[in-house]
PDB file of C-alpha atoms in Angstrom:
ATOM      1  CA  MET H   1      26.620-156.384  53.527  1.00  0.00           C
ATOM      2  CA  ALA H   2      25.291-152.305  54.301  1.00  0.00           C
ATOM      3  CA  SER H   3      28.123-150.208  55.855  1.00  0.00           C
ATOM      4  CA  ILE H   4      26.548-146.775  57.513  1.00  0.00           C
ATOM      5  CA  ASP H   5      28.512-143.922  59.354  1.00  0.00           C
ATOM      6  CA  VAL H   6      26.387-141.603  61.894  1.00  0.00           C
ATOM      7  CA  VAL H   7      28.167-138.379  62.366  1.00  0.00           C
ATOM      8  CA  ILE H   8      26.583-137.042  65.675  1.00  0.00           C
ATOM      9  CA  PRO H   9      27.294-132.656  65.556  1.00  0.00           C
ATOM     10  CA  ASN H  10      27.283-131.415  69.750  1.00  0.00           C
ATOM     11  CA  TYR H  11      27.181-128.695  71.458  1.00  0.00           C
ATOM     12  CA  ASN H  12      26.316-128.290  75.078  1.00  0.00           C
ATOM     13  CA  TYR H  13      23.608-131.855  74.144  1.00  0.00           C
ATOM     14  CA  GLY H  14      25.761-133.727  76.823  1.00  0.00           C
ATOM     15  CA  ARG H  15      22.029-134.706  78.587  1.00  0.00           C
ATOM     16  CA  TYR H  16      20.984-135.804  74.890  1.00  0.00           C
ATOM     17  CA  LEU H  17      24.132-136.789  73.737  1.00  0.00           C
ATOM     18  CA  GLU H  18      24.494-140.501  75.172  1.00  0.00           C
ATOM     19  CA  ALA H  19      20.635-140.858  74.337  1.00  0.00           C
ATOM     20  CA  CYS H  20      20.956-140.721  71.037  1.00  0.00           C
ATOM     21  CA  VAL H  21      24.481-142.469  70.998  1.00  0.00           C
ATOM     22  CA  ASN H  22      22.620-145.504  71.845  1.00  0.00           C
ATOM     23  CA  SER H  23      19.710-144.811  69.805  1.00  0.00           C
ATOM     24  CA  VAL H  24      22.085-145.475  66.541  1.00  0.00           C
ATOM     25  CA  LEU H  25      24.501-148.042  68.060  1.00  0.00           C
ATOM     26  CA  SER H  26      21.501-150.390  69.325  1.00  0.00           C
ATOM     27  CA  GLN H  27      20.086-150.600  65.822  1.00  0.00           C
ATOM     28  CA  ASP H  28      20.447-153.609  64.169  1.00  0.00           C
ATOM     29  CA  MET H  29      23.078-153.417  61.812  1.00  0.00           C
ATOM     30  CA  ALA H  30      26.107-154.801  62.123  1.00  0.00           C
ATOM     31  CA  LYS H  31      28.360-152.094  59.713  1.00  0.00           C
ATOM     32  CA  ILE H  32      27.594-149.255  61.889  1.00  0.00           C
ATOM     33  CA  ARG H  33      30.438-146.127  62.747  1.00  0.00           C
ATOM     34  CA  VAL H  34      29.807-143.101  64.779  1.00  0.00           C
ATOM     35  CA  LEU H  35      31.768-139.975  64.848  1.00  0.00           C
ATOM     36  CA  ILE H  36      31.251-137.613  67.789  1.00  0.00           C
ATOM     37  CA  VAL H  37      31.482-134.118  66.229  1.00  0.00           C
ATOM     38  CA  ASP H  38      31.752-131.934  69.876  1.00  0.00           C
ATOM     39  CA  ASN H  39      32.570-127.534  68.739  1.00  0.00           C
ATOM     40  CA  ALA H  40      34.227-127.362  73.209  1.00  0.00           C
ATOM     41  CA  SER H  41      31.267-127.788  74.669  1.00  0.00           C
ATOM     42  CA  THR H  42      30.750-125.401  77.921  1.00  0.00           C
ATOM     43  CA  ASP H  43      28.917-129.308  79.276  1.00  0.00           C
ATOM     44  CA  ASP H  44      29.717-132.240  79.960  1.00  0.00           C
ATOM     45  CA  SER H  45      29.546-133.357  76.669  1.00  0.00           C
ATOM     46  CA  ALA H  46      33.333-134.496  76.287  1.00  0.00           C
ATOM     47  CA  ASP H  47      32.901-136.052  78.671  1.00  0.00           C
ATOM     48  CA  VAL H  48      30.196-137.773  78.112  1.00  0.00           C
ATOM     49  CA  ALA H  49      31.773-138.251  74.705  1.00  0.00           C
ATOM     50  CA  ARG H  50      34.437-140.323  75.962  1.00  0.00           C
ATOM     51  CA  ARG H  51      32.599-142.447  77.943  1.00  0.00           C
ATOM     52  CA  LEU H  52      31.302-143.475  74.903  1.00  0.00           C
ATOM     53  CA  ALA H  53      34.295-143.904  72.971  1.00  0.00           C
ATOM     54  CA  ALA H  54      35.771-145.976  75.656  1.00  0.00           C
ATOM     55  CA  ALA H  55      32.688-148.390  75.787  1.00  0.00           C
ATOM     56  CA  ASP H  56      31.958-148.662  72.224  1.00  0.00           C
ATOM     57  CA  SER H  57      35.329-148.979  69.459  1.00  0.00           C
ATOM     58  CA  ARG H  58      33.145-147.678  66.243  1.00  0.00           C
ATOM     59  CA  VAL H  59      32.640-145.143  68.586  1.00  0.00           C
ATOM     60  CA  GLU H  60      35.303-142.486  67.366  1.00  0.00           C
ATOM     61  CA  LEU H  61      35.677-138.448  68.592  1.00  0.00           C
ATOM     62  CA  LEU H  62      36.627-134.915  66.844  1.00  0.00           C
ATOM     63  CA  LEU H  63      36.790-132.378  70.283  1.00  0.00           C
ATOM     64  CA  ARG H  64      37.525-129.519  68.827  1.00  0.00           C
ATOM     65  CA  PRO H  65      39.202-126.893  71.059  1.00  0.00           C
ATOM     66  CA  GLU H  66      37.077-124.045  69.626  1.00  0.00           C
ATOM     67  CA  ASN H  67      33.635-123.424  68.530  1.00  0.00           C
ATOM     68  CA  LEU H  68      34.041-123.273  64.381  1.00  0.00           C
ATOM     69  CA  GLY H  69      30.336-123.726  64.075  1.00  0.00           C
ATOM     70  CA  PRO H  70      28.109-126.211  62.723  1.00  0.00           C
ATOM     71  CA  HIS H  71      28.812-125.701  59.267  1.00  0.00           C
ATOM     72  CA  ALA H  72      32.903-127.430  60.798  1.00  0.00           C
ATOM     73  CA  SER H  73      30.813-130.151  62.494  1.00  0.00           C
ATOM     74  CA  PHE H  74      28.297-131.180  59.014  1.00  0.00           C
ATOM     75  CA  ASN H  75      31.494-130.882  56.284  1.00  0.00           C
ATOM     76  CA  ALA H  76      33.825-132.489  58.616  1.00  0.00           C
ATOM     77  CA  GLY H  77      31.445-135.456  58.811  1.00  0.00           C
ATOM     78  CA  ILE H  78      31.252-135.528  55.515  1.00  0.00           C
ATOM     79  CA  ASP H  79      34.900-136.085  54.741  1.00  0.00           C
ATOM     80  CA  TRP H  80      35.018-138.565  57.860  1.00  0.00           C
ATOM     81  CA  ALA H  81      32.906-140.894  55.815  1.00  0.00           C
ATOM     82  CA  ARG H  82      33.272-144.059  53.968  1.00  0.00           C
ATOM     83  CA  ALA H  83      30.615-145.909  54.273  1.00  0.00           C
ATOM     84  CA  ASP H  84      27.575-147.058  51.702  1.00  0.00           C
ATOM     85  CA  TYR H  85      25.449-144.341  53.124  1.00  0.00           C
ATOM     86  CA  PHE H  86      25.203-141.642  55.278  1.00  0.00           C
ATOM     87  CA  LEU H  87      23.308-140.127  57.691  1.00  0.00           C
ATOM     88  CA  LEU H  88      23.429-136.600  60.095  1.00  0.00           C
ATOM     89  CA  LEU H  89      21.849-136.373  62.934  1.00  0.00           C
ATOM     90  CA  PHE H  90      21.836-134.007  66.098  1.00  0.00           C
ATOM     91  CA  ALA H  91      23.153-134.876  69.554  1.00  0.00           C
ATOM     92  CA  ASP H  92      18.802-134.226  70.579  1.00  0.00           C
ATOM     93  CA  ASP H  93      17.554-136.199  68.401  1.00  0.00           C
ATOM     94  CA  PHE H  94      17.031-140.149  67.702  1.00  0.00           C
ATOM     95  CA  LEU H  95      16.611-143.258  65.865  1.00  0.00           C
ATOM     96  CA  VAL H  96      13.531-145.010  66.561  1.00  0.00           C
ATOM     97  CA  PRO H  97      14.856-149.034  66.630  1.00  0.00           C
ATOM     98  CA  GLY H  98      15.342-150.786  63.199  1.00  0.00           C
ATOM     99  CA  ALA H  99      15.541-147.454  61.046  1.00  0.00           C
ATOM    100  CA  LEU H 100      18.599-148.337  59.668  1.00  0.00           C
ATOM    101  CA  ARG H 101      17.703-151.595  57.893  1.00  0.00           C
ATOM    102  CA  ARG H 102      14.648-150.304  56.653  1.00  0.00           C
ATOM    103  CA  ALA H 103      16.365-147.195  54.429  1.00  0.00           C
ATOM    104  CA  THR H 104      19.655-148.868  53.936  1.00  0.00           C
ATOM    105  CA  ALA H 105      17.378-152.274  52.802  1.00  0.00           C
ATOM    106  CA  VAL H 106      15.394-149.970  50.429  1.00  0.00           C
ATOM    107  CA  MET H 107      18.127-148.468  49.018  1.00  0.00           C
ATOM    108  CA  GLU H 108      20.097-152.536  48.516  1.00  0.00           C
ATOM    109  CA  ARG H 109      17.453-152.695  46.198  1.00  0.00           C
ATOM    110  CA  ASP H 110      17.307-149.780  43.707  1.00  0.00           C
ATOM    111  CA  CYS H 111      20.929-148.293  43.672  1.00  0.00           C
ATOM    112  CA  GLY H 112      19.425-145.311  41.667  1.00  0.00           C
ATOM    113  CA  ILE H 113      17.614-144.516  45.081  1.00  0.00           C
ATOM    114  CA  ALA H 114      19.715-140.651  45.977  1.00  0.00           C
ATOM    115  CA  PHE H 115      18.910-140.871  49.899  1.00  0.00           C
ATOM    116  CA  CYS H 116      15.811-141.589  50.858  1.00  0.00           C
ATOM    117  CA  TYR H 117      13.133-140.209  54.485  1.00  0.00           C
ATOM    118  CA  GLY H 118      10.866-141.756  56.345  1.00  0.00           C
ATOM    119  CA  ARG H 119       8.202-139.908  59.236  1.00  0.00           C
ATOM    120  CA  ASP H 120       8.700-138.323  63.111  1.00  0.00           C
ATOM    121  CA  VAL H 121       7.619-138.870  66.172  1.00  0.00           C
ATOM    122  CA  ALA H 122       8.184-135.240  68.416  1.00  0.00           C
ATOM    123  CA  ILE H 123       9.119-134.762  72.045  1.00  0.00           C
ATOM    124  CA  ARG H 124       9.746-131.009  73.771  1.00  0.00           C
ATOM    125  CA  GLY H 125      12.631-130.928  76.578  1.00  0.00           C
ATOM    126  CA  ASP H 126      14.461-133.098  78.379  1.00  0.00           C
ATOM    127  CA  GLU H 127      11.421-136.049  78.398  1.00  0.00           C
ATOM    128  CA  PRO H 128      12.974-139.961  77.712  1.00  0.00           C
ATOM    129  CA  ILE H 129      13.024-141.115  74.169  1.00  0.00           C
ATOM    130  CA  PRO H 130       9.266-142.329  74.132  1.00  0.00           C
ATOM    131  CA  GLU H 131       8.762-146.278  73.037  1.00  0.00           C
ATOM    132  CA  VAL H 132       8.239-145.988  69.748  1.00  0.00           C
ATOM    133  CA  GLU H 133       5.699-149.158  68.538  1.00  0.00           C
ATOM    134  CA  PRO H 134       7.612-151.661  66.295  1.00  0.00           C
ATOM    135  CA  GLN H 135       7.200-150.399  62.472  1.00  0.00           C
ATOM    136  CA  PRO H 136       6.940-152.417  59.873  1.00  0.00           C
ATOM    137  CA  VAL H 137      10.124-154.448  58.594  1.00  0.00           C
ATOM    138  CA  SER H 138       9.350-153.298  54.556  1.00  0.00           C
ATOM    139  CA  PRO H 139       7.155-150.440  55.073  1.00  0.00           C
ATOM    140  CA  PRO H 140       4.992-148.827  52.547  1.00  0.00           C
ATOM    141  CA  LEU H 141       7.502-146.285  50.156  1.00  0.00           C
ATOM    142  CA  ARG H 142       6.789-143.635  46.686  1.00  0.00           C
ATOM    143  CA  LEU H 143       9.686-142.982  45.094  1.00  0.00           C
ATOM    144  CA  MET H 144      10.012-140.034  42.902  1.00  0.00           C
ATOM    145  CA  THR H 145      12.231-138.955  40.583  1.00  0.00           C
ATOM    146  CA  GLY H 146      15.158-136.088  41.592  1.00  0.00           C
ATOM    147  CA  ARG H 147      12.199-133.420  38.957  1.00  0.00           C
ATOM    148  CA  ALA H 148       9.423-134.335  40.598  1.00  0.00           C
ATOM    149  CA  PHE H 149      11.445-133.793  44.138  1.00  0.00           C
ATOM    150  CA  ILE H 150      12.467-129.962  43.704  1.00  0.00           C
ATOM    151  CA  GLU H 151       9.347-129.148  41.717  1.00  0.00           C
ATOM    152  CA  ARG H 152       7.407-129.981  44.660  1.00  0.00           C
ATOM    153  CA  PHE H 153       9.639-127.816  46.659  1.00  0.00           C
ATOM    154  CA  CYS H 154       9.017-125.535  44.063  1.00  0.00           C
ATOM    155  CA  ARG H 155       5.436-125.215  44.439  1.00  0.00           C
ATOM    156  CA  LEU H 156       4.937-125.490  48.137  1.00  0.00           C
ATOM    157  CA  GLY H 157       8.213-122.920  49.904  1.00  0.00           C
ATOM    158  CA  VAL H 158       8.833-125.609  52.011  1.00  0.00           C
ATOM    159  CA  PHE H 159       9.895-129.316  52.509  1.00  0.00           C
ATOM    160  CA  GLN H 160       8.553-130.695  55.785  1.00  0.00           C
ATOM    161  CA  ILE H 161      10.754-133.933  55.840  1.00  0.00           C
ATOM    162  CA  PRO H 162      13.032-134.752  59.039  1.00  0.00           C
ATOM    163  CA  GLY H 163      16.325-134.426  58.770  1.00  0.00           C
ATOM    164  CA  PRO H 164      17.069-136.865  61.405  1.00  0.00           C
ATOM    165  CA  SER H 165      15.645-139.480  58.984  1.00  0.00           C
ATOM    166  CA  ILE H 166      17.354-138.596  55.848  1.00  0.00           C
ATOM    167  CA  VAL H 167      19.473-141.451  54.862  1.00  0.00           C
ATOM    168  CA  VAL H 168      21.816-140.531  52.336  1.00  0.00           C
ATOM    169  CA  ARG H 169      23.712-142.613  49.202  1.00  0.00           C
ATOM    170  CA  THR H 170      27.808-142.017  50.395  1.00  0.00           C
ATOM    171  CA  SER H 171      28.986-141.531  46.653  1.00  0.00           C
ATOM    172  CA  VAL H 172      26.213-139.262  46.304  1.00  0.00           C
ATOM    173  CA  GLN H 173      26.812-136.746  49.596  1.00  0.00           C
ATOM    174  CA  LYS H 174      29.870-136.730  48.133  1.00  0.00           C
ATOM    175  CA  ARG H 175      29.337-135.688  44.736  1.00  0.00           C
ATOM    176  CA  ALA H 176      26.836-133.535  45.246  1.00  0.00           C
ATOM    177  CA  GLY H 177      29.669-131.358  48.840  1.00  0.00           C
ATOM    178  CA  HIS H 178      29.298-130.292  51.916  1.00  0.00           C
ATOM    179  CA  TYR H 179      26.826-127.579  53.217  1.00  0.00           C
ATOM    180  CA  ARG H 180      27.201-124.029  52.380  1.00  0.00           C
ATOM    181  CA  THR H 181      28.713-122.151  55.194  1.00  0.00           C
ATOM    182  CA  ALA H 182      26.790-119.031  52.914  1.00  0.00           C
ATOM    183  CA  LEU H 183      23.536-120.106  54.450  1.00  0.00           C
ATOM    184  CA  PRO H 184      23.300-120.205  58.089  1.00  0.00           C
ATOM    185  CA  HIS H 185      19.641-121.323  58.871  1.00  0.00           C
ATOM    186  CA  SER H 186      18.815-123.140  55.584  1.00  0.00           C
ATOM    187  CA  ASP H 187      22.188-125.303  54.141  1.00  0.00           C
ATOM    188  CA  ASP H 188      19.471-128.391  54.584  1.00  0.00           C
ATOM    189  CA  TYR H 189      17.687-127.162  52.686  1.00  0.00           C
ATOM    190  CA  GLU H 190      19.667-126.275  49.787  1.00  0.00           C
ATOM    191  CA  LEU H 191      21.399-129.585  49.841  1.00  0.00           C
ATOM    192  CA  TRP H 192      18.578-131.286  49.747  1.00  0.00           C
ATOM    193  CA  LEU H 193      18.527-130.070  46.851  1.00  0.00           C
ATOM    194  CA  ARG H 194      21.825-130.484  45.047  1.00  0.00           C
ATOM    195  CA  LEU H 195      20.743-134.743  46.584  1.00  0.00           C
ATOM    196  CA  ALA H 196      18.292-135.185  43.694  1.00  0.00           C
ATOM    197  CA  LEU H 197      19.954-133.991  41.278  1.00  0.00           C
ATOM    198  CA  TYR H 198      21.772-137.504  41.716  1.00  0.00           C
ATOM    199  CA  GLY H 199      19.027-139.746  41.483  1.00  0.00           C
ATOM    200  CA  THR H 200      16.182-140.811  42.726  1.00  0.00           C
ATOM    201  CA  VAL H 201      14.402-139.901  45.983  1.00  0.00           C
ATOM    202  CA  ALA H 202      11.826-142.959  48.423  1.00  0.00           C
ATOM    203  CA  GLU H 203      10.220-141.660  50.831  1.00  0.00           C
ATOM    204  CA  LEU H 204       8.840-144.279  53.129  1.00  0.00           C
ATOM    205  CA  ASP H 205       5.254-144.547  54.810  1.00  0.00           C
ATOM    206  CA  CYS H 206       6.983-145.019  58.305  1.00  0.00           C
ATOM    207  CA  VAL H 207       8.630-143.551  61.576  1.00  0.00           C
ATOM    208  CA  GLN H 208      12.221-142.951  61.625  1.00  0.00           C
ATOM    209  CA  ALA H 209      13.662-140.894  63.352  1.00  0.00           C
ATOM    210  CA  GLY H 210      12.606-138.727  66.623  1.00  0.00           C
ATOM    211  CA  ILE H 211      12.966-135.137  66.349  1.00  0.00           C
ATOM    212  CA  ARG H 212      13.736-133.260  70.287  1.00  0.00           C
ATOM    213  CA  SER H 213      11.944-129.724  70.765  1.00  0.00           C
ATOM    214  CA  HIS H 214      13.790-127.292  73.124  1.00  0.00           C
ATOM    215  CA  ASP H 215      14.488-123.326  73.275  1.00  0.00           C
ATOM    216  CA  ALA H 216      17.721-124.143  72.277  1.00  0.00           C
ATOM    217  CA  ASN H 217      17.050-125.849  68.986  1.00  0.00           C
ATOM    218  CA  ARG H 218      19.406-124.614  66.345  1.00  0.00           C
ATOM    219  CA  SER H 219      16.172-123.746  64.962  1.00  0.00           C
ATOM    220  CA  THR H 220      13.594-122.612  67.428  1.00  0.00           C
ATOM    221  CA  GLU H 221      14.043-119.031  66.753  1.00  0.00           C
ATOM    222  CA  LEU H 222      13.537-119.200  63.405  1.00  0.00           C
ATOM    223  CA  TRP H 223      10.371-121.206  64.240  1.00  0.00           C
ATOM    224  CA  ALA H 224       8.557-118.558  66.415  1.00  0.00           C
ATOM    225  CA  HIS H 225       9.492-115.681  63.527  1.00  0.00           C
ATOM    226  CA  GLN H 226       7.784-117.240  60.236  1.00  0.00           C
ATOM    227  CA  THR H 227       9.379-114.058  57.985  1.00  0.00           C
ATOM    228  CA  LEU H 228      12.739-115.468  58.779  1.00  0.00           C
ATOM    229  CA  HIS H 229      12.027-118.257  58.206  1.00  0.00           C
ATOM    230  CA  ILE H 230      10.204-118.476  55.235  1.00  0.00           C
ATOM    231  CA  ARG H 231      13.827-115.607  53.690  1.00  0.00           C
ATOM    232  CA  HIS H 232      16.325-117.722  54.952  1.00  0.00           C
ATOM    233  CA  THR H 233      14.281-120.508  52.944  1.00  0.00           C
ATOM    234  CA  ALA H 234      14.004-118.201  49.762  1.00  0.00           C
ATOM    235  CA  ASP H 235      18.015-118.031  50.266  1.00  0.00           C
ATOM    236  CA  ALA H 236      18.567-121.567  49.536  1.00  0.00           C
ATOM    237  CA  ALA H 237      16.342-121.897  46.309  1.00  0.00           C
ATOM    238  CA  GLU H 238      18.324-118.218  44.896  1.00  0.00           C
ATOM    239  CA  SER H 239      21.711-120.114  46.090  1.00  0.00           C
ATOM    240  CA  PHE H 240      20.377-123.609  44.622  1.00  0.00           C
ATOM    241  CA  PHE H 241      19.251-122.400  41.123  1.00  0.00           C
ATOM    242  CA  TYR H 242      22.332-120.041  40.396  1.00  0.00           C
ATOM    243  CA  HIS H 243      24.626-122.869  41.697  1.00  0.00           C
ATOM    244  CA  GLU H 244      23.975-126.374  40.662  1.00  0.00           C
ATOM    245  CA  GLY H 245      20.324-126.455  39.893  1.00  0.00           C
ATOM    246  CA  ARG H 246      21.188-123.504  37.444  1.00  0.00           C
ATOM    247  CA  TRP H 247      22.125-126.619  34.933  1.00  0.00           C
ATOM    248  CA  LEU H 248      18.314-128.056  35.574  1.00  0.00           C
ATOM    249  CA  ASP H 249      16.714-128.106  31.913  1.00  0.00           C
ATOM    250  CA  GLY H 250      14.042-124.898  32.611  1.00  0.00           C
ATOM    251  CA  ALA H 251      15.967-124.054  35.526  1.00  0.00           C
ATOM    252  CA  GLU H 252      15.007-120.077  34.978  1.00  0.00           C
ATOM    253  CA  THR H 253      10.943-121.397  34.761  1.00  0.00           C
ATOM    254  CA  LEU H 254      11.771-123.147  37.998  1.00  0.00           C
ATOM    255  CA  ARG H 255      13.316-120.911  39.736  1.00  0.00           C
ATOM    256  CA  ARG H 256      10.832-118.279  39.644  1.00  0.00           C
ATOM    257  CA  ARG H 257       8.246-120.885  40.324  1.00  0.00           C
ATOM    258  CA  ALA H 258      10.028-121.647  43.485  1.00  0.00           C
ATOM    259  CA  ARG H 259       9.831-117.492  44.529  1.00  0.00           C
ATOM    260  CA  ARG H 260       5.522-117.987  43.884  1.00  0.00           C
ATOM    261  CA  GLY H 261       5.642-120.721  45.800  1.00  0.00           C
ATOM    262  CA  ILE H 262       7.386-119.050  49.138  1.00  0.00           C
ATOM    263  CA  ALA H 263       5.314-115.889  48.161  1.00  0.00           C
ATOM    264  CA  GLU H 264       2.066-118.263  48.226  1.00  0.00           C
ATOM    265  CA  ARG H 265       3.253-119.987  51.931  1.00  0.00           C
ATOM    266  CA  ALA H 266       3.916-116.828  53.025  1.00  0.00           C
ATOM    267  CA  TYR H 267       0.741-115.478  52.078  1.00  0.00           C
ATOM    268  CA  TRP H 268      -1.018-118.213  54.164  1.00  0.00           C
ATOM    269  CA  SER H 269       1.254-118.322  56.985  1.00  0.00           C
ATOM    270  CA  ALA H 270      -0.219-114.687  57.680  1.00  0.00           C
ATOM    271  CA  VAL H 271      -3.640-115.463  57.140  1.00  0.00           C
ATOM    272  CA  SER H 272      -3.300-118.183  59.631  1.00  0.00           C
ATOM    273  CA  HIS H 273      -0.656-115.705  61.800  1.00  0.00           C
ATOM    274  CA  ALA H 274      -4.152-113.177  61.604  1.00  0.00           C
ATOM    275  CA  LEU H 275      -6.496-115.721  62.559  1.00  0.00           C
ATOM    276  CA  ARG H 276      -4.264-116.949  65.981  1.00  0.00           C
ATOM    277  CA  GLY H 277      -4.030-113.180  66.691  1.00  0.00           C
ATOM    278  CA  ASN H 278      -0.240-112.969  65.869  1.00  0.00           C
ATOM    279  CA  GLY H 279       1.564-109.570  65.258  1.00  0.00           C
ATOM    280  CA  GLU H 280       2.978-111.425  62.718  1.00  0.00           C
ATOM    281  CA  ALA H 281       0.750-111.350  59.730  1.00  0.00           C
ATOM    282  CA  TRP H 282       1.318-107.838  58.575  1.00  0.00           C
ATOM    283  CA  LYS H 283       4.993-109.234  57.872  1.00  0.00           C
ATOM    284  CA  LEU H 284       4.353-112.147  56.415  1.00  0.00           C
ATOM    285  CA  LEU H 285       1.601-110.480  54.692  1.00  0.00           C
ATOM    286  CA  MET H 286       4.121-107.975  52.831  1.00  0.00           C
ATOM    287  CA  LEU H 287       6.874-110.322  52.331  1.00  0.00           C
ATOM    288  CA  ALA H 288       4.400-112.472  50.023  1.00  0.00           C
ATOM    289  CA  PHE H 289       3.066-109.214  47.882  1.00  0.00           C
ATOM    290  CA  ARG H 290       7.189-108.429  47.261  1.00  0.00           C
ATOM    291  CA  MET H 291       8.153-111.716  45.889  1.00  0.00           C
ATOM    292  CA  ALA H 292       5.034-112.542  44.480  1.00  0.00           C
ATOM    293  CA  PRO H 293       2.890-108.798  43.542  1.00  0.00           C
ATOM    294  CA  ALA H 294      -0.266-110.896  41.578  1.00  0.00           C
ATOM    295  CA  THR H 295      -0.964-112.350  45.597  1.00  0.00           C
ATOM    296  CA  ALA H 296      -1.939-108.739  46.491  1.00  0.00           C
ATOM    297  CA  VAL H 297      -4.955-108.881  44.262  1.00  0.00           C
ATOM    298  CA  LEU H 298      -5.586-112.715  44.670  1.00  0.00           C
ATOM    299  CA  PRO H 299      -5.362-114.944  47.128  1.00  0.00           C
ATOM    300  CA  PRO H 300      -3.395-118.046  46.074  1.00  0.00           C
ATOM    301  CA  LEU H 301      -6.333-120.881  46.183  1.00  0.00           C
ATOM    302  CA  GLY H 302      -4.285-123.485  44.108  1.00  0.00           C
ATOM    303  CA  TYR H 303      -1.197-123.466  46.762  1.00  0.00           C
ATOM    304  CA  LEU H 304      -3.966-125.351  49.235  1.00  0.00           C
ATOM    305  CA  LEU H 305      -4.570-128.247  47.131  1.00  0.00           C
ATOM    306  CA  HIS H 306      -0.624-129.177  46.963  1.00  0.00           C
ATOM    307  CA  ARG H 307      -0.398-129.687  50.131  1.00  0.00           C
ATOM    308  CA  ALA H 308      -1.001-132.903  51.753  1.00  0.00           C
ATOM    309  CA  ASP H 309      -2.193-131.086  54.937  1.00  0.00           C
ATOM    310  CA  THR H 310      -4.539-128.422  54.191  1.00  0.00           C
ATOM    311  CA  LEU H 311      -7.141-130.080  54.995  1.00  0.00           C
ATOM    312  CA  SER H 312      -6.071-130.930  58.895  1.00  0.00           C
ATOM    313  CA  ARG H 313      -4.513-127.292  59.262  1.00  0.00           C
ATOM    314  CA  MET H 314      -7.672-125.250  58.581  1.00  0.00           C
ATOM    315  CA  ARG H 315      -9.562-127.467  60.746  1.00  0.00           C
ATOM    316  CA  SER H 316      -7.467-126.536  63.777  1.00  0.00           C
ATOM    317  CA  LEU H 317      -7.188-122.571  63.179  1.00  0.00           C
ATOM    318  CA  LEU H 318     -11.347-122.727  62.828  1.00  0.00           C
ATOM    319  CA  ALA H 319     -11.215-124.689  65.813  1.00  0.00           C
ATOM    320  CA  ARG H 320      -8.819-121.742  67.168  1.00  0.00           C
ATOM    321  CA  SER H 321     -10.951-119.140  65.708  1.00  0.00           C
ATOM    322  CA  GLN H 322     -13.339-120.216  67.986  1.00  0.00           C
ATOM    323  CA  ARG H 323     -12.284-120.554  70.994  1.00  0.00           C
TER     324      ARG H 323
END
């Protein structure tokens, strides 16, 4: 029977922690371990964590006396993991019922899969975890070679993957290594690229996790300032192709394609911001021109053909512009 280790980094998310942990412990798998890594929270997180550990022997604690930053928590979890599979789940997010069994079942059938992920459901603020309709036991899935996964990122300059749904084969996680501290906001992007070097990637057509959005989110500032987010994405790509990615066949071509894909994303993000009357549009456009000067002359229409969400995004923008 497959086993899984789930690491839950936490800082001042005591109000969400119990629901997150319970969403893991209630999964229909026999071999689950949970490690709560608290980064010297100033709220009641440590008390909540101790209560959860006292109530269930599957819960282990690493309560830091000082805040060492998120990377220390992520990497401590990687070092701790010893099960067949590994998941990093932030304390403000949650798993939907059956998520771990669905993910591990797919990966048990194909030992070449490095990691898999599914879709997510969104909740806002302090809303309770919603009822999610039962998901298929054996959901449809799409397999991509690791190379295809990397190439897709290079074309789009974005992943559009819910991080809390990513279940990794632990042996692959150990080979890929730690999160890089030099990447404060795009460390996950860079690590996903590294993971793809070690096998196939499976995309499950079902809801696997929930993501909570609130003002204290690690990524809130980035999504509020799209230029900054795109710059950090470019940093992740450069780091990957400077380190492990440099050994890929055609690595330099892929690196240039990633730079162009990120620039084209910035271009269309600028158009989107302009249609909404957002002043950041000019910054995004200048970023696109710097990264790919050709976009100043010829709009990158081909980029839109590669994004599955192009039509829905265009409809949304047109609806806004007509208000």
